[in-house]
Amino acid sequence: MTPWGEMLRTAARLGVGPEGFWRLSLREWRMLTERSGGAVPLGRLDFERMAKAWPD
């Protein structure tokens, strides 16, 4: 399940309104929300969501 509410709140904190949010490409979203210092490790909850969404 995609955490749309969390993503919209993050966009609002960054000054991106709803219309702008929905126009962003995935690449643009990642650029806006990536943390400096490299990639963030995948958390357990996100891993479990991915495993459920795409089981082998």
mmCIF file of N, CA and C in Angstrom:
data_model
loop_
_atom_site.group_PDB
_atom_site.id
_atom_site.type_symbol
_atom_site.label_atom_id
_atom_site.label_comp_id
_atom_site.label_asym_id
_atom_site.label_seq_id
_atom_site.Cartn_x
_atom_site.Cartn_y
_atom_site.Cartn_z
ATOM 1 N N MET A 1 0.840 -1.171 0.000
ATOM 2 C CA MET A 1 0.000 0.000 0.000
ATOM 3 C C MET A 1 0.896 1.249 0.000
ATOM 4 N N THR A 2 0.639 2.142 -0.862
ATOM 5 C CA THR A 2 1.420 3.375 -0.952
ATOM 6 C C THR A 2 0.960 4.360 0.118
ATOM 7 N N PRO A 3 1.906 4.914 0.892
ATOM 8 C CA PRO A 3 1.542 5.840 1.978
ATOM 9 C C PRO A 3 1.265 7.250 1.461
ATOM 10 N N TRP A 4 0.174 7.424 0.710
ATOM 11 C CA TRP A 4 -0.118 8.709 0.070
ATOM 12 C C TRP A 4 -0.221 9.850 1.074
ATOM 13 N N GLY A 5 -0.876 9.611 2.203
ATOM 14 C CA GLY A 5 -1.031 10.662 3.207
ATOM 15 C C GLY A 5 0.308 11.158 3.716
ATOM 16 N N GLU A 6 1.196 10.234 4.024
ATOM 17 C CA GLU A 6 2.537 10.594 4.492
ATOM 18 C C GLU A 6 3.294 11.364 3.416
ATOM 19 N N MET A 7 3.163 10.900 2.185
ATOM 20 C CA MET A 7 3.855 11.573 1.077
ATOM 21 C C MET A 7 3.311 12.979 0.866
ATOM 22 N N LEU A 8 2.004 13.148 0.948
ATOM 23 C CA LEU A 8 1.414 14.486 0.791
ATOM 24 C C LEU A 8 1.842 15.418 1.923
ATOM 25 N N ARG A 9 1.917 14.898 3.148
ATOM 26 C CA ARG A 9 2.377 15.718 4.273
ATOM 27 C C ARG A 9 3.830 16.133 4.078
ATOM 28 N N THR A 10 4.657 15.217 3.600
ATOM 29 C CA THR A 10 6.052 15.536 3.321
ATOM 30 C C THR A 10 6.140 16.611 2.250
ATOM 31 N N ALA A 11 5.352 16.466 1.201
ATOM 32 C CA ALA A 11 5.339 17.466 0.124
ATOM 33 C C ALA A 11 4.931 18.829 0.672
ATOM 34 N N ALA A 12 3.930 18.856 1.536
ATOM 35 C CA ALA A 12 3.475 20.124 2.114
ATOM 36 C C ALA A 12 4.577 20.766 2.938
ATOM 37 N N ARG A 13 5.305 19.956 3.717
ATOM 38 C CA ARG A 13 6.423 20.502 4.506
ATOM 39 C C ARG A 13 7.508 21.079 3.602
ATOM 40 N N LEU A 14 7.640 20.507 2.409
ATOM 41 C CA LEU A 14 8.638 20.992 1.445
ATOM 42 C C LEU A 14 8.126 22.166 0.616
ATOM 43 N N GLY A 15 6.861 22.526 0.824
ATOM 44 C CA GLY A 15 6.286 23.652 0.090
ATOM 45 C C GLY A 15 5.678 23.285 -1.247
ATOM 46 N N VAL A 16 5.453 22.002 -1.466
ATOM 47 C CA VAL A 16 4.845 21.531 -2.715
ATOM 48 C C VAL A 16 3.361 21.325 -2.469
ATOM 49 N N GLY A 17 2.519 22.050 -3.192
ATOM 50 C CA GLY A 17 1.075 21.911 -3.044
ATOM 51 C C GLY A 17 0.554 20.644 -3.696
ATOM 52 N N PRO A 18 -0.715 20.305 -3.439
ATOM 53 C CA PRO A 18 -1.291 19.077 -4.000
ATOM 54 C C PRO A 18 -1.181 18.979 -5.524
ATOM 55 N N GLU A 19 -1.466 20.073 -6.220
ATOM 56 C CA GLU A 19 -1.377 20.012 -7.689
ATOM 57 C C GLU A 19 0.042 19.718 -8.141
ATOM 58 N N GLY A 20 1.011 20.376 -7.518
ATOM 59 C CA GLY A 20 2.412 20.136 -7.852
ATOM 60 C C GLY A 20 2.846 18.725 -7.500
ATOM 61 N N PHE A 21 2.353 18.227 -6.363
ATOM 62 C CA PHE A 21 2.688 16.873 -5.941
ATOM 63 C C PHE A 21 2.276 15.855 -7.005
ATOM 64 N N TRP A 22 1.035 15.966 -7.479
ATOM 65 C CA TRP A 22 0.540 14.985 -8.434
ATOM 66 C C TRP A 22 1.198 15.110 -9.804
ATOM 67 N N ARG A 23 1.860 16.209 -10.057
ATOM 68 C CA ARG A 23 2.572 16.379 -11.332
ATOM 69 C C ARG A 23 4.010 15.869 -11.278
ATOM 70 N N LEU A 24 4.517 15.598 -10.078
ATOM 71 C CA LEU A 24 5.898 15.137 -9.940
ATOM 72 C C LEU A 24 6.088 13.746 -10.540
ATOM 73 N N SER A 25 7.225 13.563 -11.185
ATOM 74 C CA SER A 25 7.592 12.210 -11.616
ATOM 75 C C SER A 25 8.214 11.505 -10.410
ATOM 76 N N LEU A 26 8.350 10.207 -10.495
ATOM 77 C CA LEU A 26 8.977 9.457 -9.412
ATOM 78 C C LEU A 26 10.412 9.945 -9.198
ATOM 79 N N ARG A 27 11.106 10.211 -10.266
ATOM 80 C CA ARG A 27 12.484 10.707 -10.171
ATOM 81 C C ARG A 27 12.521 12.047 -9.432
ATOM 82 N N GLU A 28 11.593 12.948 -9.760
ATOM 83 C CA GLU A 28 11.540 14.250 -9.084
ATOM 84 C C GLU A 28 11.231 14.077 -7.603
ATOM 85 N N TRP A 29 10.293 13.182 -7.278
ATOM 86 C CA TRP A 29 9.944 12.937 -5.881
ATOM 87 C C TRP A 29 11.165 12.435 -5.109
ATOM 88 N N ARG A 30 11.874 11.507 -5.699
ATOM 89 C CA ARG A 30 13.063 10.967 -5.033
ATOM 90 C C ARG A 30 14.116 12.044 -4.813
ATOM 91 N N MET A 31 14.286 12.907 -5.798
ATOM 92 C CA MET A 31 15.267 13.983 -5.655
ATOM 93 C C MET A 31 14.866 14.945 -4.537
ATOM 94 N N LEU A 32 13.591 15.229 -4.404
ATOM 95 C CA LEU A 32 13.118 16.127 -3.361
ATOM 96 C C LEU A 32 13.245 15.525 -1.966
ATOM 97 N N THR A 33 13.081 14.221 -1.863
ATOM 98 C CA THR A 33 12.991 13.607 -0.548
ATOM 99 C C THR A 33 14.217 12.799 -0.144
ATOM 100 N N GLU A 34 15.202 12.672 -1.012
ATOM 101 C CA GLU A 34 16.379 11.894 -0.621
ATOM 102 C C GLU A 34 17.153 12.634 0.461
ATOM 103 N N ARG A 35 17.705 11.883 1.342
ATOM 104 C CA ARG A 35 18.488 12.453 2.433
ATOM 105 C C ARG A 35 19.935 12.576 1.996
ATOM 106 N N SER A 36 20.572 13.618 2.459
ATOM 107 C CA SER A 36 21.992 13.767 2.144
ATOM 108 C C SER A 36 22.764 12.693 2.888
ATOM 109 N N GLY A 37 23.875 12.313 2.340
ATOM 110 C CA GLY A 37 24.680 11.289 2.984
ATOM 111 C C GLY A 37 24.433 9.900 2.435
ATOM 112 N N GLY A 38 23.694 9.792 1.361
ATOM 113 C CA GLY A 38 23.504 8.488 0.732
ATOM 114 C C GLY A 38 22.126 7.910 0.961
ATOM 115 N N ALA A 39 21.997 6.695 0.552
ATOM 116 C CA ALA A 39 20.714 6.011 0.617
ATOM 117 C C ALA A 39 20.351 5.661 2.052
ATOM 118 N N VAL A 40 19.076 5.648 2.318
ATOM 119 C CA VAL A 40 18.560 5.266 3.619
ATOM 120 C C VAL A 40 18.252 3.778 3.577
ATOM 121 N N PRO A 41 18.701 3.030 4.574
ATOM 122 C CA PRO A 41 18.401 1.592 4.576
ATOM 123 C C PRO A 41 16.895 1.340 4.601
ATOM 124 N N LEU A 42 16.511 0.260 3.983
ATOM 125 C CA LEU A 42 15.110 -0.143 3.949
ATOM 126 C C LEU A 42 14.704 -0.618 5.333
ATOM 127 N N GLY A 43 13.635 -0.052 5.861
ATOM 128 C CA GLY A 43 13.140 -0.453 7.178
ATOM 129 C C GLY A 43 12.390 -1.767 7.113
ATOM 130 N N ARG A 44 12.212 -2.370 8.269
ATOM 131 C CA ARG A 44 11.542 -3.669 8.350
ATOM 132 C C ARG A 44 10.118 -3.611 7.808
ATOM 133 N N LEU A 45 9.370 -2.574 8.189
ATOM 134 C CA LEU A 45 7.982 -2.444 7.743
ATOM 135 C C LEU A 45 7.915 -2.311 6.220
ATOM 136 N N ASP A 46 8.787 -1.492 5.642
ATOM 137 C CA ASP A 46 8.812 -1.353 4.183
ATOM 138 C C ASP A 46 9.206 -2.664 3.515
ATOM 139 N N PHE A 47 10.166 -3.379 4.110
ATOM 140 C CA PHE A 47 10.560 -4.667 3.557
ATOM 141 C C PHE A 47 9.380 -5.639 3.550
ATOM 142 N N GLU A 48 8.648 -5.689 4.659
ATOM 143 C CA GLU A 48 7.503 -6.593 4.743
ATOM 144 C C GLU A 48 6.417 -6.213 3.739
ATOM 145 N N ARG A 49 6.201 -4.919 3.536
ATOM 146 C CA ARG A 49 5.220 -4.475 2.524
ATOM 147 C C ARG A 49 5.649 -4.920 1.127
ATOM 148 N N MET A 50 6.948 -4.759 0.830
ATOM 149 C CA MET A 50 7.442 -5.173 -0.488
ATOM 150 C C MET A 50 7.324 -6.679 -0.663
ATOM 151 N N ALA A 51 7.666 -7.429 0.376
ATOM 152 C CA ALA A 51 7.605 -8.896 0.300
ATOM 153 C C ALA A 51 6.155 -9.351 0.068
ATOM 154 N N LYS A 52 5.215 -8.667 0.691
ATOM 155 C CA LYS A 52 3.813 -9.025 0.517
ATOM 156 C C LYS A 52 3.319 -8.646 -0.875
ATOM 157 N N ALA A 53 3.757 -7.464 -1.369
ATOM 158 C CA ALA A 53 3.318 -6.991 -2.679
ATOM 159 C C ALA A 53 3.929 -7.801 -3.822
ATOM 160 N N TRP A 54 5.182 -8.231 -3.652
ATOM 161 C CA TRP A 54 5.884 -8.943 -4.720
ATOM 162 C C TRP A 54 6.520 -10.215 -4.189
ATOM 163 N N PRO A 55 5.703 -11.214 -3.836
ATOM 164 C CA PRO A 55 6.274 -12.462 -3.322
ATOM 165 C C PRO A 55 6.990 -13.218 -4.451
ATOM 166 N N ASP A 56 8.024 -13.899 -4.075
ATOM 167 C CA ASP A 56 8.777 -14.718 -5.057
ATOM 168 C C ASP A 56 8.087 -16.026 -5.306
#
